[in-house]
């Protein structure tokens, strides 16, 4: 009986560890795709190495260890730097270090946990924070998460990141335009941004890339006749 229970527990722990490893890898792919400084070794971490670094003594995942910080690359800074204006001739990039934390609680995640996360983001002077939980969080917690002045905080469930949706063959490539590229696009076609087709910030790919309202994203699709063609979406 004891052997059977131990075997079941180990199998259960291994399944949980494997699922969390897949989520962890997607997080680093997401950071890389957004433009943060991550190494290929971090993105391609093996299950064995992940298990060694992030399990507890019983072999189960220790989510208290799952915390990440990453800085924006110069290319990302360029994409997030507004165009100069008469009142602001030297605009600074609207991006900075990101902090990601996996919540260890498996139920009842609400304002208490979010308040603690917000405090970490604010005290650490992080520009952006991502709070990853096993279960949904309450509506009041969602509102609290997005309520830090001058910070951007996002929420994902672990199951949202089990599979990287942008790697699916049916999902076209999305590329964020810089403010300068956006300006040139609108001038070329003599358009206002509101005349472009739209994409919601709640769209799964928009959430993955951390797109913000007012930005424009280029969507590149394959075509049997044209090879590749691009369309554009205004983020709302």
XYZ file of N, CA and C in Angstrom:
708
model
N 0.840 -1.205 0.000
C 0.000 0.000 0.000
C 0.874 1.254 0.000
N 1.884 1.231 0.905
C 2.773 2.393 0.972
C 3.536 2.584 -0.321
N 4.008 1.470 -0.941
C 4.747 1.559 -2.191
C 3.860 2.115 -3.296
N 2.601 1.657 -3.333
C 1.680 2.140 -4.350
C 1.421 3.634 -4.172
N 1.264 4.045 -2.910
C 1.010 5.467 -2.640
C 2.208 6.319 -3.034
N 3.406 5.830 -2.701
C 4.627 6.557 -3.047
C 4.767 6.671 -4.559
N 4.486 5.561 -5.257
C 4.578 5.564 -6.714
C 3.605 6.566 -7.317
N 2.370 6.574 -6.785
C 1.372 7.512 -7.291
C 1.805 8.955 -7.040
N 2.331 9.194 -5.831
C 2.743 10.548 -5.475
C 3.887 11.027 -6.355
N 4.841 10.149 -6.627
C 5.969 10.513 -7.477
C 5.516 10.771 -8.902
N 4.616 9.943 -9.402
C 4.090 10.154 -10.748
C 3.356 11.482 -10.823
N 2.581 11.772 -9.783
C 1.826 13.011 -9.726
C 2.771 14.209 -9.701
N 3.826 14.115 -8.899
C 4.808 15.198 -8.815
C 5.526 15.391 -10.144
N 5.820 14.296 -10.825
C 6.522 14.381 -12.101
C 5.647 15.050 -13.161
N 4.353 14.706 -13.161
C 3.431 15.337 -14.112
C 3.337 16.844 -13.852
N 3.236 17.204 -12.578
C 3.140 18.621 -12.231
C 4.421 19.361 -12.618
N 5.556 18.736 -12.372
C 6.834 19.351 -12.716
C 6.963 19.539 -14.229
N 6.527 18.559 -14.990
C 6.610 18.639 -16.452
C 5.720 19.754 -16.990
N 4.509 19.859 -16.461
C 3.601 20.934 -16.891
C 4.194 22.303 -16.564
N 4.750 22.426 -15.367
C 5.307 23.715 -14.960
C 6.552 24.057 -15.773
N 7.324 23.073 -16.127
C 8.505 23.289 -16.988
C 8.081 23.845 -18.354
N 7.015 23.306 -18.899
C 6.517 23.805 -20.189
C 6.068 25.263 -20.068
N 5.389 25.577 -18.974
C 4.963 26.954 -18.733
C 6.163 27.879 -18.568
N 7.164 27.418 -17.816
C 8.383 28.202 -17.572
C 9.096 28.521 -18.883
N 9.184 27.541 -19.765
C 9.840 27.778 -21.058
C 9.061 28.780 -21.892
N 7.727 28.695 -21.848
C 6.917 29.662 -22.591
C 7.132 31.069 -22.054
N 7.286 31.202 -20.746
C 7.556 32.511 -20.151
C 8.834 33.110 -20.742
N 9.877 32.311 -20.870
C 11.132 32.838 -21.410
C 11.037 33.103 -22.914
N 10.274 32.299 -23.632
C 10.025 32.594 -25.047
C 9.267 33.909 -25.171
N 8.315 34.128 -24.276
C 7.538 35.370 -24.280
C 8.434 36.571 -23.993
N 9.319 36.439 -23.016
C 10.262 37.521 -22.732
C 11.134 37.812 -23.946
N 11.627 36.767 -24.574
C 12.469 36.920 -25.763
C 11.698 37.598 -26.890
N 10.463 37.191 -27.110
C 9.668 37.759 -28.193
C 9.253 39.198 -27.914
N 9.141 39.552 -26.654
C 8.822 40.947 -26.321
C 10.041 41.854 -26.473
N 11.231 41.270 -26.385
C 12.445 42.060 -26.572
C 13.307 42.195 -25.342
N 13.119 41.325 -24.363
C 13.940 41.393 -23.153
C 15.219 40.581 -23.314
N 16.198 40.897 -22.483
C 17.482 40.203 -22.514
C 17.363 38.855 -21.789
N 17.312 37.784 -22.554
C 17.353 36.435 -21.988
C 18.327 35.621 -22.826
N 18.910 34.609 -22.216
C 19.869 33.777 -22.938
C 19.162 32.584 -23.563
N 19.778 32.033 -24.591
C 19.216 30.845 -25.230
C 19.201 29.676 -24.245
N 20.160 29.653 -23.346
C 20.195 28.599 -22.329
C 18.974 28.676 -21.418
N 18.553 29.897 -21.084
C 17.352 30.069 -20.252
C 16.099 29.645 -21.007
N 16.048 29.992 -22.277
C 14.872 29.647 -23.094
C 14.763 28.141 -23.305
N 15.896 27.484 -23.468
C 15.918 26.063 -23.821
C 16.201 25.157 -22.622
N 15.941 25.616 -21.413
C 16.257 24.827 -20.225
C 15.633 23.427 -20.312
N 16.415 22.417 -19.974
C 15.923 21.032 -20.041
C 15.059 20.727 -18.828
N 14.224 19.701 -18.964
C 13.381 19.275 -17.850
C 14.237 18.847 -16.662
N 15.334 18.156 -16.946
C 16.199 17.685 -15.873
C 16.790 18.859 -15.082
N 17.271 19.860 -15.786
C 17.853 21.021 -15.112
C 16.781 21.798 -14.357
N 15.610 21.930 -14.956
C 14.503 22.625 -14.293
C 14.118 21.903 -13.007
N 14.018 20.591 -13.087
C 13.665 19.800 -11.905
C 14.716 19.971 -10.807
N 15.972 19.971 -11.200
C 17.064 20.104 -10.226
C 17.034 21.465 -9.532
N 16.728 22.518 -10.295
C 16.799 23.871 -9.749
C 15.539 24.285 -8.997
N 14.381 23.760 -9.395
C 13.121 24.328 -8.911
C 12.195 23.339 -8.218
N 12.721 22.212 -7.741
C 11.879 21.285 -6.980
C 12.234 21.365 -5.496
N 11.306 20.923 -4.663
C 11.588 20.860 -3.236
C 12.119 19.469 -2.884
N 12.248 19.191 -1.602
C 12.838 17.921 -1.179
C 11.983 16.719 -1.570
N 10.677 16.942 -1.741
C 9.783 15.833 -2.098
C 9.713 15.606 -3.599
N 10.389 16.474 -4.389
C 10.353 16.339 -5.843
C 9.256 17.147 -6.506
N 8.484 17.868 -5.714
C 7.423 18.710 -6.279
C 7.984 20.102 -6.613
N 7.309 20.815 -7.517
C 7.780 22.163 -7.848
C 7.729 23.083 -6.637
N 8.747 23.906 -6.484
C 8.766 24.932 -5.447
C 8.583 26.281 -6.137
N 7.338 26.737 -6.192
C 7.044 27.970 -6.926
C 7.627 29.210 -6.270
N 7.998 29.103 -5.011
C 8.657 30.237 -4.355
C 9.995 30.569 -5.015
N 10.565 29.599 -5.720
C 11.831 29.815 -6.413
C 11.632 30.400 -7.813
N 10.399 30.399 -8.286
C 10.137 30.799 -9.677
C 9.913 32.300 -9.763
N 10.995 33.025 -9.781
C 10.971 34.479 -9.922
C 11.992 34.870 -10.991
N 11.611 35.813 -11.834
C 12.458 36.208 -12.970
C 12.524 37.726 -13.057
N 13.699 38.245 -13.399
C 13.855 39.644 -13.765
C 14.576 39.702 -15.110
N 14.172 40.630 -15.963
C 14.839 40.781 -17.264
C 14.787 42.241 -17.698
N 15.869 42.685 -18.332
C 15.955 44.064 -18.799
C 15.631 44.140 -20.293
N 15.108 45.265 -20.750
C 14.828 45.409 -22.178
C 16.105 45.550 -22.997
N 16.101 44.986 -24.186
C 17.216 45.170 -25.111
C 17.146 46.580 -25.698
N 18.218 46.987 -26.365
C 18.213 48.294 -27.027
C 17.144 48.343 -28.116
N 16.933 47.213 -28.800
C 15.907 47.165 -29.847
C 14.515 47.374 -29.253
N 14.273 46.797 -28.090
C 12.976 46.991 -27.442
C 12.809 48.447 -27.011
N 13.864 49.028 -26.465
C 13.788 50.437 -26.049
C 13.417 51.330 -27.230
N 13.989 51.036 -28.405
C 13.696 51.841 -29.595
C 12.219 51.747 -29.967
N 11.653 50.554 -29.808
C 10.239 50.366 -30.171
C 9.296 51.032 -29.182
N 9.793 51.307 -27.990
C 8.944 51.894 -26.958
C 9.312 53.350 -26.650
N 10.081 53.974 -27.541
C 10.419 55.384 -27.354
C 9.488 56.249 -28.194
N 8.698 57.120 -27.561
C 7.781 57.982 -28.326
C 8.537 58.919 -29.255
N 7.842 59.429 -30.250
C 8.446 60.411 -31.149
C 8.659 61.725 -30.402
N 9.715 62.463 -30.739
C 9.942 63.766 -30.095
C 8.801 64.735 -30.394
N 8.537 65.606 -29.455
C 7.541 66.665 -29.629
C 8.183 67.981 -29.207
N 7.567 69.113 -29.566
C 8.137 70.407 -29.128
C 8.317 70.498 -27.614
N 7.418 69.866 -26.870
C 7.514 69.945 -25.409
C 8.387 68.834 -24.823
N 8.708 67.830 -25.641
C 9.564 66.730 -25.173
C 10.478 66.308 -26.313
N 11.602 66.986 -26.398
C 12.508 66.761 -27.526
C 13.388 65.522 -27.348
N 13.443 65.008 -26.142
C 14.271 63.827 -25.876
C 13.463 62.787 -25.078
N 12.459 62.181 -25.718
C 11.608 61.229 -24.997
C 12.378 59.979 -24.578
N 12.002 59.436 -23.434
C 12.650 58.240 -22.913
C 11.796 57.010 -23.207
N 12.418 55.843 -23.302
C 11.655 54.620 -23.591
C 10.619 54.342 -22.507
N 9.432 53.964 -22.924
C 8.373 53.604 -21.979
C 8.411 52.099 -21.715
N 9.577 51.644 -21.279
C 9.741 50.241 -20.902
C 10.898 50.174 -19.911
N 11.027 49.056 -19.256
C 12.088 48.909 -18.260
C 12.161 47.468 -17.794
N 12.767 47.251 -16.659
C 12.943 45.888 -16.156
C 11.597 45.255 -15.822
N 11.458 43.997 -16.178
C 10.239 43.245 -15.902
C 10.502 42.242 -14.785
N 9.466 42.013 -13.965
C 9.555 41.064 -12.855
C 8.409 40.060 -12.995
N 8.740 38.777 -12.911
C 7.726 37.721 -13.023
C 7.792 36.847 -11.781
N 6.612 36.555 -11.262
C 6.525 35.740 -10.050
C 5.417 34.704 -10.209
N 5.705 33.468 -9.797
C 4.707 32.405 -9.776
C 4.134 32.308 -8.364
N 2.825 32.422 -8.244
C 2.188 32.361 -6.935
C 2.175 30.911 -6.434
N 2.651 30.663 -5.209
C 2.689 29.290 -4.710
C 1.333 28.754 -4.266
N 0.368 29.646 -4.013
C -0.941 29.201 -3.520
C -1.726 28.506 -4.626
N -2.407 27.425 -4.257
C -3.144 26.668 -5.270
C -4.642 26.965 -5.271
N -5.106 27.816 -4.374
C -6.526 28.199 -4.365
C -6.680 29.494 -3.585
N -7.822 30.129 -3.779
C -8.119 31.335 -3.029
C -7.181 32.487 -3.291
N -6.703 32.610 -4.520
C -5.793 33.711 -4.846
C -6.617 34.975 -5.074
N -6.373 35.985 -4.255
C -7.160 37.212 -4.353
C -6.345 38.440 -4.050
N -6.988 39.413 -3.407
C -6.352 40.713 -3.196
C -5.132 40.627 -2.276
N -5.145 39.694 -1.334
C -4.014 39.576 -0.411
C -2.728 39.275 -1.169
N -2.760 38.244 -2.027
C -1.569 37.863 -2.790
C -1.183 38.945 -3.793
N -2.180 39.555 -4.431
C -1.901 40.602 -5.418
C -1.291 41.827 -4.744
N -1.778 42.154 -3.550
C -1.222 43.300 -2.833
C 0.265 43.077 -2.524
N 0.608 41.855 -2.130
C 2.012 41.522 -1.860
C 2.844 41.618 -3.136
N 2.288 41.104 -4.249
C 2.985 41.180 -5.537
C 3.183 42.633 -5.952
N 2.130 43.432 -5.845
C 2.226 44.845 -6.198
C 3.309 45.555 -5.388
N 3.389 45.215 -4.115
C 4.400 45.832 -3.251
C 5.810 45.496 -3.760
N 6.017 44.232 -4.173
C 7.324 43.822 -4.700
C 7.668 44.609 -5.965
N 6.686 44.749 -6.854
C 6.894 45.486 -8.106
C 7.224 46.948 -7.822
N 6.462 47.541 -6.909
C 6.648 48.956 -6.609
C 7.970 49.205 -5.879
N 8.255 48.400 -4.863
C 9.477 48.577 -4.088
C 10.728 48.314 -4.929
N 10.616 47.359 -5.871
C 11.748 47.046 -6.735
C 11.894 47.989 -7.906
N 10.946 48.942 -8.023
C 10.957 49.919 -9.112
C 10.940 49.237 -10.481
N 10.177 48.140 -10.573
C 10.036 47.454 -11.853
C 9.023 48.181 -12.725
N 9.309 48.259 -14.005
C 8.382 48.904 -14.930
C 7.148 48.034 -15.154
N 7.380 46.727 -15.255
C 6.318 45.780 -15.582
C 6.393 44.574 -14.656
N 5.245 44.039 -14.307
C 5.192 42.827 -13.509
C 4.215 41.833 -14.108
N 4.544 40.553 -14.017
C 3.631 39.495 -14.462
C 3.431 38.526 -13.301
N 2.176 38.346 -12.930
C 1.802 37.481 -11.817
C 1.171 36.216 -12.408
N 1.813 35.074 -12.159
C 1.358 33.804 -12.728
C 0.754 32.955 -11.611
N -0.476 32.499 -11.811
C -1.163 31.717 -10.783
C -1.676 30.410 -11.371
N -1.972 29.467 -10.475
C -2.534 28.197 -10.913
C -4.023 28.305 -11.184
N -4.691 29.188 -10.476
C -6.139 29.329 -10.580
C -6.499 30.750 -10.982
N -7.737 30.983 -11.401
C -8.145 32.359 -11.699
C -8.054 33.229 -10.453
N -7.935 34.537 -10.649
C -7.964 35.463 -9.518
C -9.276 36.238 -9.557
N -9.666 36.754 -8.426
C -10.961 37.419 -8.308
C -10.976 38.730 -9.092
N -12.184 39.191 -9.506
C -12.277 40.471 -10.225
C -11.668 41.636 -9.454
N -11.855 41.640 -8.130
C -11.267 42.725 -7.332
C -9.745 42.665 -7.357
N -9.198 41.444 -7.408
C -7.742 41.285 -7.501
C -7.233 41.760 -8.856
N -8.001 41.499 -9.912
C -7.626 41.965 -11.258
C -7.553 43.487 -11.274
N -8.539 44.134 -10.679
C -8.549 45.608 -10.634
C -7.374 46.133 -9.823
N -7.078 45.473 -8.723
C -5.964 45.884 -7.884
C -4.632 45.727 -8.607
N -4.525 44.667 -9.397
C -3.285 44.386 -10.110
C -2.940 45.488 -11.097
N -3.956 46.071 -11.704
C -3.709 47.107 -12.721
C -3.787 48.509 -12.140
N -3.712 48.613 -10.801
C -3.931 49.913 -10.176
C -2.700 50.615 -9.651
N -1.489 50.124 -9.979
C -0.288 50.812 -9.491
C 0.071 51.942 -10.456
N 0.077 53.168 -10.006
C 0.425 54.284 -10.895
C 1.838 54.118 -11.471
N 1.941 54.274 -12.768
C 3.248 54.222 -13.417
C 3.803 52.835 -13.637
N 3.041 51.790 -13.275
C 3.490 50.409 -13.481
C 2.493 49.675 -14.377
N 2.991 48.661 -15.052
C 2.121 47.793 -15.848
C 2.195 46.397 -15.241
N 1.063 45.900 -14.771
C 1.028 44.564 -14.178
C 0.027 43.689 -14.926
N 0.446 42.477 -15.209
C -0.361 41.543 -15.993
C -0.563 40.250 -15.217
N -1.564 39.501 -15.623
C -1.840 38.219 -14.977
C -2.006 37.124 -16.029
N -1.379 35.988 -15.772
C -1.575 34.791 -16.584
C -1.824 33.613 -15.648
N -2.647 32.672 -16.113
C -2.712 31.387 -15.438
C -1.675 30.461 -16.058
N -1.185 29.534 -15.253
C -0.174 28.605 -15.760
C -0.660 27.881 -17.010
N -1.936 27.507 -17.020
C -2.455 26.758 -18.166
C -2.484 27.610 -19.436
N -2.538 28.954 -19.281
C -2.494 29.844 -20.452
C -1.164 29.734 -21.187
N -0.123 29.318 -20.461
C 1.229 29.316 -21.005
C 1.789 27.913 -21.213
N 0.952 26.906 -21.054
C 1.411 25.532 -21.275
C 1.917 25.338 -22.698
N 1.225 25.980 -23.640
C 1.598 25.920 -25.049
C 1.819 27.340 -25.545
N 2.877 27.561 -26.273
C 3.138 28.875 -26.855
C 2.312 29.008 -28.129
N 1.234 29.776 -28.034
C 0.301 29.874 -29.163
C 0.958 30.482 -30.394
N 1.972 31.326 -30.199
C 2.588 31.979 -31.353
C 3.450 31.030 -32.173
N 3.737 29.846 -31.624
C 4.528 28.865 -32.365
C 3.650 27.954 -33.224
N 2.327 28.102 -33.111
C 1.425 27.272 -33.904
C 1.463 27.718 -35.359
N 1.452 26.761 -36.269
C 1.598 27.083 -37.699
C 0.450 27.935 -38.236
N -0.709 27.910 -37.587
C -1.852 28.686 -38.070
C -1.882 30.116 -37.524
N -0.971 30.417 -36.597
C -0.922 31.768 -36.036
C 0.123 32.574 -36.792
N -0.285 33.650 -37.488
C 0.692 34.445 -38.241
C 1.631 35.203 -37.312
N 2.744 35.617 -37.850
C 3.736 36.363 -37.055
C 3.235 37.777 -36.801
N 3.316 38.217 -35.559
C 2.937 39.571 -35.165
C 4.199 40.351 -34.806
N 4.349 41.525 -35.387
C 5.542 42.356 -35.138
C 5.089 43.753 -34.726
N 5.498 44.173 -33.545
C 5.152 45.510 -33.068
C 5.904 46.569 -33.855
N 5.200 47.608 -34.301
C 5.850 48.731 -34.978
C 6.315 49.752 -33.941
N 7.454 50.366 -34.204
C 7.903 51.473 -33.367
C 7.031 52.691 -33.677
N 7.012 53.704 -32.813
C 6.251 54.927 -33.121
C 6.633 55.542 -34.467
N 7.925 55.476 -34.808
C 8.361 56.025 -36.104
C 7.809 55.196 -37.261
N 7.851 53.878 -37.125
C 7.304 53.004 -38.175
C 5.806 53.200 -38.303
N 5.135 53.363 -37.191
C 3.686 53.611 -37.207
C 3.386 54.926 -37.929
N 4.161 55.955 -37.632
C 3.954 57.261 -38.253
C 4.158 57.185 -39.765
N 5.198 56.464 -40.192
C 5.466 56.329 -41.635
C 4.345 55.551 -42.326
N 3.844 54.522 -41.660
C 2.751 53.723 -42.232
C 1.508 54.585 -42.461
N 1.115 55.346 -41.451
C -0.080 56.182 -41.563
C 0.103 57.264 -42.626
N 1.324 57.821 -42.721
C 1.588 58.856 -43.723
C 1.553 58.270 -45.134
N 2.099 57.058 -45.281
C 2.151 56.422 -46.600
C 0.751 56.184 -47.165
N -0.148 55.735 -46.312
C -1.499 55.412 -46.781
C -2.508 56.508 -46.467
N -2.020 57.622 -45.931
C -2.867 58.771 -45.602
C -4.056 58.340 -44.746
N -3.715 57.694 -43.663
C -4.727 57.151 -42.763
C -4.594 57.762 -41.380
N -5.688 57.735 -40.640
C -5.646 57.926 -39.202
C -5.577 56.538 -38.578
N -4.985 56.438 -37.393
C -4.852 55.121 -36.772
C -6.211 54.458 -36.562
N -7.232 55.274 -36.316
C -8.567 54.730 -36.071
C -9.183 54.107 -37.323
N -8.574 54.369 -38.502
C -9.075 53.776 -39.749
C -8.490 52.390 -40.009
N -7.508 51.981 -39.197
C -6.926 50.649 -39.349
C -7.845 49.594 -38.742
N -7.779 48.368 -39.247
C -8.450 47.265 -38.538
C -7.907 47.185 -37.113
N -8.669 46.555 -36.230
C -8.317 46.613 -34.817
C -7.996 45.240 -34.233
N -7.234 45.280 -33.147
C -6.976 44.080 -32.359
C -7.135 44.468 -30.896
N -7.841 43.648 -30.131
C -8.081 43.938 -28.727
C -6.838 43.612 -27.893
N -6.631 44.378 -26.819
C -5.517 44.071 -25.916
C -5.726 42.715 -25.246
N -6.980 42.251 -25.238
C -7.285 40.953 -24.631
C -7.072 39.787 -25.587
N -6.752 40.069 -26.848
C -6.451 39.007 -27.813
C -5.276 38.174 -27.278
N -5.335 36.850 -27.410
C -4.261 36.015 -26.840
C -2.853 36.384 -27.308
N -2.690 36.705 -28.583
C -1.361 37.077 -29.070
C -0.971 38.462 -28.540
N -1.936 39.376 -28.461
C -1.664 40.703 -27.908
C -1.232 40.595 -26.445
N -1.878 39.718 -25.693
C -1.498 39.509 -24.285
C -0.102 38.907 -24.203
N 0.183 37.946 -25.056
C 1.500 37.301 -25.070
C 2.599 38.334 -25.326
N 2.364 39.244 -26.255
C 3.374 40.241 -26.619
C 3.324 41.488 -25.727
N 2.330 41.552 -24.840
C 2.219 42.712 -23.961
C 1.881 43.986 -24.712
N 1.068 43.880 -25.782
C 0.739 45.059 -26.579
C -0.107 46.036 -25.770
N 0.044 47.310 -26.086
C -0.663 48.365 -25.361
C -1.575 49.138 -26.303
N -2.601 49.722 -25.728
C -3.544 50.509 -26.529
C -2.818 51.625 -27.271
N -3.191 51.795 -28.537
C -2.592 52.844 -29.354
C -1.438 52.369 -30.215
N -0.876 51.210 -29.895
C 0.207 50.679 -30.716
C -0.360 50.069 -32.003
N 0.526 49.851 -32.966
C 0.140 49.184 -34.215
C 1.031 47.971 -34.393
N 0.413 46.856 -34.751
C 1.158 45.614 -34.942
C 1.027 45.168 -36.395
N 2.133 44.721 -36.930
C 2.176 44.199 -38.298
C 1.972 42.689 -38.230
N 1.043 42.187 -39.035
C 0.741 40.757 -39.038
C 1.151 40.178 -40.396
N 2.089 39.252 -40.354
C 2.658 38.695 -41.584
C 2.088 37.296 -41.811
N 1.398 37.127 -42.927
C 0.790 35.840 -43.258
C 1.442 35.252 -44.504
N 1.376 33.939 -44.578
C 1.856 33.263 -45.784
C 0.738 33.217 -46.814
N 1.135 33.319 -48.076
C 0.173 33.255 -49.172
C 0.747 32.369 -50.275
N -0.071 31.482 -50.812
C 0.397 30.602 -51.889
C 0.722 31.393 -53.146
N 0.047 32.512 -53.341
C 0.270 33.301 -54.557
C 1.318 34.404 -54.349
N 1.246 35.084 -53.189
C 2.131 36.235 -52.963
C 3.350 35.899 -52.118
N 3.427 34.683 -51.612
C 4.526 34.325 -50.733
C 4.222 34.744 -49.308
N 4.360 36.036 -49.055
C 3.994 36.595 -47.754
C 3.310 37.939 -47.978
N 2.362 38.248 -47.147
C 1.760 39.581 -47.221
C 1.495 40.087 -45.803
N 1.478 41.385 -45.668
C 1.346 42.003 -44.340
C 0.055 42.786 -44.231
N -0.524 42.739 -43.054
C -1.649 43.607 -42.721
C -1.314 44.266 -41.385
N -2.113 45.233 -40.999
C -1.804 46.004 -39.792
C -3.043 46.122 -38.913
N -2.805 46.123 -37.610
C -3.898 46.234 -36.646
C -3.558 47.310 -35.603
N -4.554 48.078 -35.272
C -4.436 49.092 -34.235
C -4.899 48.476 -32.914
N -4.101 48.587 -31.888
C -4.405 47.946 -30.613
C -5.361 48.825 -29.819
N -6.482 48.234 -29.420
C -7.479 48.991 -28.630
C -7.833 48.234 -27.358
